Short mmCIF file of N, CA and C in Angstrom, two decimals:
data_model
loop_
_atom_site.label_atom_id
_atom_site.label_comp_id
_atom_site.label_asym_id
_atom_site.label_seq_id
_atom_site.Cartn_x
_atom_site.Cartn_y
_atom_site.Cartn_z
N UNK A 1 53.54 80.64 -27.36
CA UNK A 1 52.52 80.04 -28.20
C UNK A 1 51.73 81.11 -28.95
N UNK A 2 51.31 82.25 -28.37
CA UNK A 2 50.66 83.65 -29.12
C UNK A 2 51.70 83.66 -30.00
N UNK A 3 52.74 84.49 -30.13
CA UNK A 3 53.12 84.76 -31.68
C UNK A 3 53.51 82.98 -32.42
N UNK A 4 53.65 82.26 -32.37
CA UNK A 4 53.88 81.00 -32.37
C UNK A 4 55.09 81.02 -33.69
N UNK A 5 55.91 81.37 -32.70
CA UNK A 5 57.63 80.95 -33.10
C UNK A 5 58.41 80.72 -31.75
N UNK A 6 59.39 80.02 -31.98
CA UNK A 6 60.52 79.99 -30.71
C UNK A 6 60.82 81.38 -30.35
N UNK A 7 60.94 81.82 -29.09
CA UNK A 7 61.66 83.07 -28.86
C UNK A 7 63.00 82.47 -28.13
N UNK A 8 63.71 83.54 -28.71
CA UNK A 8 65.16 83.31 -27.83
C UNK A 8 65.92 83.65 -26.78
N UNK A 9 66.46 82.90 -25.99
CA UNK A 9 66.64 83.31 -24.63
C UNK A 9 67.23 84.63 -24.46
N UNK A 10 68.04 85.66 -25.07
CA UNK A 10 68.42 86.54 -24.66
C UNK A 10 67.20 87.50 -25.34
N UNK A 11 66.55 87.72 -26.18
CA UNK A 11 65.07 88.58 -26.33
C UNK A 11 64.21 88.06 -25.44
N UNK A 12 63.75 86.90 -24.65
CA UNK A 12 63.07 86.78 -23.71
C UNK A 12 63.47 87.68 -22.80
N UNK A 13 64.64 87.49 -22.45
CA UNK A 13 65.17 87.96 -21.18
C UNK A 13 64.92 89.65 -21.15
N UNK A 14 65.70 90.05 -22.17
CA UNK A 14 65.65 91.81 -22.14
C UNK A 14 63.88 91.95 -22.50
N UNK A 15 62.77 91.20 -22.77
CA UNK A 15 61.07 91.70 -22.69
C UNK A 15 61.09 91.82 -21.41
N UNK A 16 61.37 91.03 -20.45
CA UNK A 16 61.61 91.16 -18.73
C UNK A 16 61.70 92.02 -18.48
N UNK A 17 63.10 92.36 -18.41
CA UNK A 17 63.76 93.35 -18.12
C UNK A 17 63.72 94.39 -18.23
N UNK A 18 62.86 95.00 -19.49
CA UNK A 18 62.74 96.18 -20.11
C UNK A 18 61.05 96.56 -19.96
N UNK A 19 60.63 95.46 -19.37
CA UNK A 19 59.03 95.71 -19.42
C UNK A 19 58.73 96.72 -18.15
N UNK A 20 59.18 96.95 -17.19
CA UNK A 20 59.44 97.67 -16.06
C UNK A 20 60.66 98.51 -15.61
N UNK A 21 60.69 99.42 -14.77
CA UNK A 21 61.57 100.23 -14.34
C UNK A 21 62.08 99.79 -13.23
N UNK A 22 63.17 98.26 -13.60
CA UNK A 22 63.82 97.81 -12.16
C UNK A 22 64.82 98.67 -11.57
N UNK A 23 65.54 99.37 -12.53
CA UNK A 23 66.41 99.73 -11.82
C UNK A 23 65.99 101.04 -10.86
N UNK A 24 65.03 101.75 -11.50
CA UNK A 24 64.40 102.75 -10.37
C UNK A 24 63.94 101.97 -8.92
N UNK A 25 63.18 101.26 -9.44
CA UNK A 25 63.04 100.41 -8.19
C UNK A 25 63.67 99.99 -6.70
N UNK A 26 65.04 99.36 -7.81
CA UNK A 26 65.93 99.21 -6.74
C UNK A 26 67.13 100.46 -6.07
N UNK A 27 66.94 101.44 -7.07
CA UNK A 27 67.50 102.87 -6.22
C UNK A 27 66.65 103.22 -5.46
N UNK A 28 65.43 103.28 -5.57
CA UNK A 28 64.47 104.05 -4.85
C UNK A 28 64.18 103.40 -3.17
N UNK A 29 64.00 101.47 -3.37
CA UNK A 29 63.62 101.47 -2.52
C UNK A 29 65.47 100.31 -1.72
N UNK A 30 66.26 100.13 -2.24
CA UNK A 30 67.13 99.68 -1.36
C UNK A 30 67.68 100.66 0.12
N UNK A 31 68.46 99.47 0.92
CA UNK A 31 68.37 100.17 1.90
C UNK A 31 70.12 99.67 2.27
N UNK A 32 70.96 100.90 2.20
CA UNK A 32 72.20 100.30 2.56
C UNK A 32 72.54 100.20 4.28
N UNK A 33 73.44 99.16 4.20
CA UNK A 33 73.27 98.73 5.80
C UNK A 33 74.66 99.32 6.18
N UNK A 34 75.59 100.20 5.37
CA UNK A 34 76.45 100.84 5.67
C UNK A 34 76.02 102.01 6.50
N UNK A 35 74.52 102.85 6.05
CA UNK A 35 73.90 103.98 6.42
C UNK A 35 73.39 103.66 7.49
N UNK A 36 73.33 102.48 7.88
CA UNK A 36 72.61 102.08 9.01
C UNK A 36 73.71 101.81 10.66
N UNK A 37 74.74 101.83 10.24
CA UNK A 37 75.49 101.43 11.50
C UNK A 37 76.64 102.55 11.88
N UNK A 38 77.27 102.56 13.00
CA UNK A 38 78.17 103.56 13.30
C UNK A 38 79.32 103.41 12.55
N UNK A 39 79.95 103.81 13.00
CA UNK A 39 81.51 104.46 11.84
C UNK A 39 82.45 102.65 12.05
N UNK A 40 83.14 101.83 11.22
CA UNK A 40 83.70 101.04 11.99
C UNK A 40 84.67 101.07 13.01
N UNK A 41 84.65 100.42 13.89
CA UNK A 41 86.10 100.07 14.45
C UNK A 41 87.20 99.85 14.10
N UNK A 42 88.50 100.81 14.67
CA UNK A 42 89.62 100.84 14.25
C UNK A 42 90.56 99.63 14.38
N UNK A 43 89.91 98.64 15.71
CA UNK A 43 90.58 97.41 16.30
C UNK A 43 90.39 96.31 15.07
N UNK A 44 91.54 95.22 14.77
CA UNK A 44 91.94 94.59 13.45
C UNK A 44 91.85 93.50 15.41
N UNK A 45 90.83 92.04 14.57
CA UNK A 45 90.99 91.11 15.17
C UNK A 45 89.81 90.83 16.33
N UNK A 46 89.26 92.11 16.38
CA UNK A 46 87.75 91.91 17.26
C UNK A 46 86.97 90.85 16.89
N UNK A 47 86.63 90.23 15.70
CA UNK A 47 85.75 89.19 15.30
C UNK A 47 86.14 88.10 16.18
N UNK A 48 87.40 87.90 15.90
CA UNK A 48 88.04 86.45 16.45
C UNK A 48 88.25 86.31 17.88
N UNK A 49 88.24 88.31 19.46
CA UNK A 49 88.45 87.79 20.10
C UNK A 49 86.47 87.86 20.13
N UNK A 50 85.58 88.10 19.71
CA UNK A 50 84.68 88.06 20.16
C UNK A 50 83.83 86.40 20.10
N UNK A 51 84.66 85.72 18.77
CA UNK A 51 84.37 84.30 18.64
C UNK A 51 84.96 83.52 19.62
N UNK A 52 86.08 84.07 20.49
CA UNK A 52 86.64 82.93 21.58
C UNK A 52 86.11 82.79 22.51
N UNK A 53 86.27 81.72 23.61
CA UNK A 53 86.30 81.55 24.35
C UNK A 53 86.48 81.86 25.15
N UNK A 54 87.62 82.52 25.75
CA UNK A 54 88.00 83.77 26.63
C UNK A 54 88.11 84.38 26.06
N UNK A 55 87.23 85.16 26.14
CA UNK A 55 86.93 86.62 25.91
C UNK A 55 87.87 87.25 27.22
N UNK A 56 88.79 88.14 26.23
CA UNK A 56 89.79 89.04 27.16
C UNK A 56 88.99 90.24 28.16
N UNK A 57 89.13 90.82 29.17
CA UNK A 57 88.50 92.32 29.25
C UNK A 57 88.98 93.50 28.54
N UNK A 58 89.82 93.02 27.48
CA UNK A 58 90.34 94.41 26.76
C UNK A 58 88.84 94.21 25.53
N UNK A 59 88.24 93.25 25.48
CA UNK A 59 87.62 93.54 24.00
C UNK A 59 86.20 94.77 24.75
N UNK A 60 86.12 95.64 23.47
CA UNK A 60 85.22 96.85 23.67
C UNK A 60 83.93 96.33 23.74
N UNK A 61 83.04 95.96 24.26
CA UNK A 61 81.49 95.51 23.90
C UNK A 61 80.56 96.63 23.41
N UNK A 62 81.55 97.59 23.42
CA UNK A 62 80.10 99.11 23.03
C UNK A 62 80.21 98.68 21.45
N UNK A 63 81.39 98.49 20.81
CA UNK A 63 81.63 98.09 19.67
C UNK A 63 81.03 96.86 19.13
N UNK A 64 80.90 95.79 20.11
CA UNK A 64 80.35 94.26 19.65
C UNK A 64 79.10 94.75 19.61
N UNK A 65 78.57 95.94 20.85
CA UNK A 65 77.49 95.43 20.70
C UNK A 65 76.45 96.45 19.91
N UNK A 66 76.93 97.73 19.11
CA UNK A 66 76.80 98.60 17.90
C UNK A 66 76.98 98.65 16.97
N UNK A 67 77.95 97.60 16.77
CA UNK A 67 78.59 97.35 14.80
C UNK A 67 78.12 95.72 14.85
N UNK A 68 78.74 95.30 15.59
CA UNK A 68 78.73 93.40 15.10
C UNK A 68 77.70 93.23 15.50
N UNK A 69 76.88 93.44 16.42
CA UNK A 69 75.88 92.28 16.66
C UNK A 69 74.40 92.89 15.79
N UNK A 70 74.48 93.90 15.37
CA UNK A 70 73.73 94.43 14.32
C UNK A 70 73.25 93.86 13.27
N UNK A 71 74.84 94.00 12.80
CA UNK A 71 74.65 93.17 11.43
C UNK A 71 75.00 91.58 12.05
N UNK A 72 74.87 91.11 12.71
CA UNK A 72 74.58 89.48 12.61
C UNK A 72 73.38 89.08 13.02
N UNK A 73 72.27 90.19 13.23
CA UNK A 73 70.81 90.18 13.35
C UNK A 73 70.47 90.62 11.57
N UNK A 74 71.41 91.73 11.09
CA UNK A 74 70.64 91.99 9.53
C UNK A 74 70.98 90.62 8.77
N UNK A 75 72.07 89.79 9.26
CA UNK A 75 72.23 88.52 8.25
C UNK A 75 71.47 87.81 8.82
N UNK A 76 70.71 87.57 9.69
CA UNK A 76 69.93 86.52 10.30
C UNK A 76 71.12 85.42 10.81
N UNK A 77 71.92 86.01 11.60
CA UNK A 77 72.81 84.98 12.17
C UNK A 77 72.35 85.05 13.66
N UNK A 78 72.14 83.12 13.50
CA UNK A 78 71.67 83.28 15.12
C UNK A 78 73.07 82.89 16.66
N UNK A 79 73.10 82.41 17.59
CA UNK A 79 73.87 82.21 18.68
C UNK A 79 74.27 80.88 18.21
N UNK A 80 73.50 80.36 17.46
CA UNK A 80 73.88 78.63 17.17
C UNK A 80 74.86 78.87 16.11
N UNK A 81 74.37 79.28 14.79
CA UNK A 81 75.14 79.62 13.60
C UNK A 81 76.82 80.22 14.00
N UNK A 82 76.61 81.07 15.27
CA UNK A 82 77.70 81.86 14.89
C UNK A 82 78.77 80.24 15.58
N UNK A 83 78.56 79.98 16.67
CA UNK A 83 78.57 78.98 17.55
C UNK A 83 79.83 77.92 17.06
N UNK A 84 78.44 77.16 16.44
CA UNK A 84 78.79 75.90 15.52
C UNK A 84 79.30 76.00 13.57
N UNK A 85 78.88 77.08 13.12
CA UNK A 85 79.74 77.57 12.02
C UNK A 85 80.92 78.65 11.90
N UNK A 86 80.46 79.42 12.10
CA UNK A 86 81.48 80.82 11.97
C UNK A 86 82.75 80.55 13.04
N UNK A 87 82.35 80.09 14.34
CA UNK A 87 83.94 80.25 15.06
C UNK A 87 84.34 78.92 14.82
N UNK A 88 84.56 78.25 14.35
CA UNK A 88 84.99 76.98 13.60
C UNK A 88 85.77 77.10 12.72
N UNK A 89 85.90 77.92 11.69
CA UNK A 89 86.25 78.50 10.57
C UNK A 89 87.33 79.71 11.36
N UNK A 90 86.85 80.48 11.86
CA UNK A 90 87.52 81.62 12.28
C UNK A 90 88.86 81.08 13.43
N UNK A 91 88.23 79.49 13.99
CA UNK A 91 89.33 79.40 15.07
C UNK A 91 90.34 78.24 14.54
N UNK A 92 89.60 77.60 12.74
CA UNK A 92 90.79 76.40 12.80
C UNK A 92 91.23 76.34 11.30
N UNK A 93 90.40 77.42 10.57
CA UNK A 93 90.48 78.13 9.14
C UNK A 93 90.24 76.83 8.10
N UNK A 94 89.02 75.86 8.84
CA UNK A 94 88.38 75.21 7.77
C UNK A 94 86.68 75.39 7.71
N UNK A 95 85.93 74.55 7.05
CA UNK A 95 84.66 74.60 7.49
C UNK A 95 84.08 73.72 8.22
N UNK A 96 83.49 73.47 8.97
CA UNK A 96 82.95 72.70 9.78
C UNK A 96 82.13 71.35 9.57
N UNK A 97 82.41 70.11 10.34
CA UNK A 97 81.70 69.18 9.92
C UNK A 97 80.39 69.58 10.01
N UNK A 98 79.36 69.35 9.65
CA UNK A 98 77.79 69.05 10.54
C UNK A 98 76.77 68.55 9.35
N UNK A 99 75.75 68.01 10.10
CA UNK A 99 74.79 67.27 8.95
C UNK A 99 74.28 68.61 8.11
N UNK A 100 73.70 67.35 7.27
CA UNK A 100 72.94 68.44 6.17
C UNK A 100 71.47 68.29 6.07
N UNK A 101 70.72 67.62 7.15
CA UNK A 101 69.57 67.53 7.57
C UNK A 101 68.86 68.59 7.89
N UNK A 102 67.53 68.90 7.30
CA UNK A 102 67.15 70.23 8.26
C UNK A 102 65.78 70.00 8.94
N UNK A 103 66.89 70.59 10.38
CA UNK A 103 66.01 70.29 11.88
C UNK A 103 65.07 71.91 11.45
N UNK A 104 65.20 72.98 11.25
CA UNK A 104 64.10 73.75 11.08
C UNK A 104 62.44 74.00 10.44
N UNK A 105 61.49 73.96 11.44
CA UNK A 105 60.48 73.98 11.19
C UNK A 105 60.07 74.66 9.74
N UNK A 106 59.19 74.56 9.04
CA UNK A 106 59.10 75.25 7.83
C UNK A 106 58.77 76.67 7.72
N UNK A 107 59.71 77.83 7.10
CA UNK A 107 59.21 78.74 7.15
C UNK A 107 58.19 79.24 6.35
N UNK A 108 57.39 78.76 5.75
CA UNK A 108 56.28 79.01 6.05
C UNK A 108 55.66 79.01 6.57
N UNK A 109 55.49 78.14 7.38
CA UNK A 109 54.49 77.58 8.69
C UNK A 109 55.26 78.54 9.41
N UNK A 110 55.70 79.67 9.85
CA UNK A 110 56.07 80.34 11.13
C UNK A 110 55.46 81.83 10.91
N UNK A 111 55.25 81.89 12.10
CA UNK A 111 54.12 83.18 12.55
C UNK A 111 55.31 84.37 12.04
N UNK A 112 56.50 84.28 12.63
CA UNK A 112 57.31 85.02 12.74
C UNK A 112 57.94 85.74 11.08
N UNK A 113 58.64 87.00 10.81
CA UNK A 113 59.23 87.05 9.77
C UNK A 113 60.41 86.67 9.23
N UNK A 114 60.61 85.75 8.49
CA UNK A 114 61.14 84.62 7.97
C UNK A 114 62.38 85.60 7.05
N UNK A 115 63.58 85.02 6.58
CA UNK A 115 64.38 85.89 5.41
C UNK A 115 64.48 85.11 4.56
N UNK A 116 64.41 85.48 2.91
CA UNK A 116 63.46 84.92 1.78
C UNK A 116 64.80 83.59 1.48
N UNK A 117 65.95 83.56 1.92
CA UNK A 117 66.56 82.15 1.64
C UNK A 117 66.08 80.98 2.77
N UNK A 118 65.84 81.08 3.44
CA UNK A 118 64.62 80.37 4.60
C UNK A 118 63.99 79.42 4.13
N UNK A 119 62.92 80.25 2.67
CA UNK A 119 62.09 79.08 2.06
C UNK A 119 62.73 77.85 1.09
N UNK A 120 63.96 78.00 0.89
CA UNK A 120 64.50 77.52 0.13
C UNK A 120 65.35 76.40 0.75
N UNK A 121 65.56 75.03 0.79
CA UNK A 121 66.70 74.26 0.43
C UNK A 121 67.08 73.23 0.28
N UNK A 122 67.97 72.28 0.92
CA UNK A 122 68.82 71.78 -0.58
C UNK A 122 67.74 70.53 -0.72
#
């Protein structure tokens, strides 16, 4: 309405964009989660025996429990998720029935720190 003409979506976009130094930003302050974990595991198939049911005694747990269970705390994957989604998929290579209701309290309303797709859905 100040200059009072239409502006157009791709000059809107680059005033954004160009009004600040995002990309310093995001070099400066990202945080790779490669730098964050040990070297991977050489074993092909650990996911799937760690999603079964019997769990063999050959699977390594120093490994489940230094590489994988790491990052399924940095994705915010909980015991239910992995549970009722992920070994579903991993044990019958479809996706899983389940409602689309959500039983979770609002994250906002939680004391706790929340991860920013949380506030969002469908």
């Amino acid at each position: 309405f100040k200059e009072g003409r239409m502006i157009e979506d791709a000059e809107l976009k680059m005033r954004y964009a160009t009004a600040r130094p995002y990309a310093e930003y995001l070099s400066d302050h990202s945080i790779e989660i490669k730098d964050r974990l040990p070297p991977a595991p050489e074993e092909k198939g650990l996911l799937e025996d760690l999603l079964d049911e019997d769990v063999e005694a050959t699977v390594d747990y120093k490994v489940i429990t230094h590489r994988i269970l790491p990052l399924l705390k940095y994705f915010n994957y909980t015991y239910e998720k992995m549970e009722m989604l992920v070994a579903p998929m991993v044990k019958e290579g479809h996706e899983p029935l389940g409602s689309m209701g959500q039983d979770m309290p609002l994250a906002c309303l939680s004391r706790l720190p929340r991860m920013p797709f949380d506030y969002f859905s469908q």
